[in-house]
């Protein structure tokens, strides 16, 4: 990344520092308006591998160790000092309670020490804001969110389809997972197949050598009783469920083992991945078509999945929907997306949060800022 020079005119927008610590990435990013100056991320992923998943206490301690060096590197890369910053934005939720607490406390300390206004923001909505940044090849035209915009967020903790009328104060949840998120399902299935953690990249790689049609796995909540019709929508028309799919994979593996046969790992990985991306993309496009959404942003860590990007692109083109996909380094949790949303709040004249707020691990996506 070649960061833009920090010495831009004030008309370019407020200089905002963003802090992200909702899971296992310690992120600090700096933007001026919609121009990305720096995006520094320190991940504790390697510390969680032997446990097969993120351990909250380990993640919190890693944030404590990484925050100051990450902040210093981000400021250095951007060529600015804390005194130059116009506002600070921090993820206040959703996420792991302890991990959020580290970032929020750090942000409050910086705000009190520097006298800068502080914005507590929703990091799910921040995944949408990142599409406004200049470095995105698929950024929004003229760095403005278009009308009729939707967002498909797919990550380890969330799978949601949103309608964005205003990124600062009007976000509507159209559908979400009712159990496991897609990323969680990837991790659990990868463990069943002996592919290790994190499961997303491992299954994506293995699936390329397998046959996605070798096994037909279920597509959760796709039956008529859940879907209904456009005139009479069912109770889960735009929702997802991946727990049954995970169980189906487990039973499949058990059957091969019970017969003394070699488990076809590549075929199972490919068939599982196809089931996930098929139901995600079909329901997302359905929600867009039935709610007048003509532009869709794909975000979240699982947005790095090659098959999800491919099939989402195909189905959006067929439906006449314009797809925006941020660069891979901006899909996962990072400080730049937090700063990007913070800058939008500042430019919209939204009042800062102050320092009396508390992190909320279950902050609803409809709450943009606290």
Coordinates of N, CA, C and O in Angstrom, one line a residue, residues 152 219 273-282 285 296 298 305-318 323:
X152 N -23.7 -7.5 2.1 CA -23.7 -8.9 2.5 C -22.4 -9.1 3.3 O -21.3 -9.0 2.8
X219 N -29.1 -27.3 2.0 CA -29.1 -25.9 2.1 C -30.2 -25.5 3.1 O -31.4 -25.6 2.9
X273 N -18.4 -26.4 0.7 CA -18.2 -25.0 0.3 C -19.3 -24.6 -0.7 O -19.9 -23.5 -0.6
X274 N -19.7 -25.5 -1.6 CA -20.7 -25.1 -2.6 C -22.0 -24.9 -1.9 O -22.8 -24.1 -2.3
X275 N -22.3 -25.8 -0.9 CA -23.6 -25.6 -0.2 C -23.7 -24.3 0.5 O -24.7 -23.6 0.5
X276 N -22.5 -23.9 1.1 CA -22.5 -22.6 1.9 C -22.7 -21.4 0.9 O -23.5 -20.6 1.1
X277 N -21.9 -21.4 -0.1 CA -21.9 -20.2 -1.0 C -23.2 -20.2 -1.8 O -23.7 -19.1 -2.2
X278 N -23.7 -21.3 -2.2 CA -24.9 -21.4 -2.9 C -26.1 -20.7 -2.2 O -26.8 -19.9 -2.7
X279 N -26.3 -21.1 -0.9 CA -27.4 -20.6 -0.2 C -27.2 -19.2 0.2 O -28.1 -18.4 0.3
X280 N -25.9 -18.8 0.5 CA -25.6 -17.4 0.9 C -26.0 -16.5 -0.3 O -26.7 -15.5 -0.2
X281 N -25.4 -16.8 -1.5 CA -25.6 -15.9 -2.6 C -27.0 -15.9 -3.1 O -27.6 -14.9 -3.5
X282 N -27.7 -17.1 -3.1 CA -29.1 -17.1 -3.6 C -30.0 -16.3 -2.7 O -30.9 -15.5 -3.3
X285 N -29.1 -12.4 -3.1 CA -29.6 -11.8 -4.3 C -31.2 -11.7 -4.3 O -31.7 -10.7 -4.7
X296 N -24.6 -3.9 -4.3 CA -24.3 -4.7 -3.1 C -22.8 -4.7 -2.8 O -22.0 -4.9 -3.7
X298 N -19.9 -6.7 -0.7 CA -19.5 -7.9 0.0 C -18.4 -7.6 0.9 O -17.3 -7.2 0.5
X305 N -13.0 -15.6 0.5 CA -13.2 -16.9 -0.1 C -13.4 -16.8 -1.6 O -14.2 -16.1 -2.1
X306 N -12.6 -17.5 -2.4 CA -12.6 -17.4 -3.8 C -13.9 -17.8 -4.5 O -14.4 -17.1 -5.4
X307 N -14.5 -18.9 -4.0 CA -15.8 -19.3 -4.6 C -16.9 -18.4 -4.2 O -17.8 -18.2 -5.0
X308 N -16.9 -17.8 -3.0 CA -18.0 -16.9 -2.6 C -17.9 -15.6 -3.5 O -18.9 -15.1 -4.0
X309 N -16.7 -15.1 -3.7 CA -16.5 -14.0 -4.6 C -17.0 -14.3 -6.0 O -17.6 -13.4 -6.6
X310 N -16.6 -15.4 -6.5 CA -16.9 -15.8 -7.9 C -18.4 -16.0 -8.1 O -19.0 -15.4 -9.0
X311 N -19.1 -16.7 -7.2 CA -20.5 -17.0 -7.4 C -21.4 -15.7 -7.1 O -22.4 -15.5 -7.7
X312 N -21.0 -14.9 -6.1 CA -21.7 -13.7 -5.8 C -21.6 -12.8 -7.0 O -22.6 -12.1 -7.4
X313 N -20.4 -12.7 -7.7 CA -20.3 -11.9 -8.9 C -21.1 -12.4 -10.0 O -21.8 -11.6 -10.7
X314 N -21.2 -13.7 -10.2 CA -22.0 -14.2 -11.3 C -23.5 -13.9 -11.1 O -24.2 -13.5 -12.0
X315 N -24.0 -14.2 -9.9 CA -25.4 -14.0 -9.6 C -25.8 -12.6 -9.6 O -26.9 -12.2 -10.0
X316 N -24.9 -11.7 -9.1 CA -25.2 -10.3 -9.2 C -25.3 -9.8 -10.6 O -26.2 -9.0 -10.9
X317 N -24.4 -10.2 -11.4 CA -24.5 -9.8 -12.8 C -25.8 -10.3 -13.5 O -26.4 -9.5 -14.3
X318 N -26.1 -11.5 -13.2 CA -27.4 -12.0 -13.8 C -28.6 -11.3 -13.4 O -29.6 -11.1 -14.1
X323 N -21.9 -5.2 -8.0 CA -21.2 -5.7 -6.8 C -19.9 -4.9 -6.5 O -19.1 -4.6 -7.4

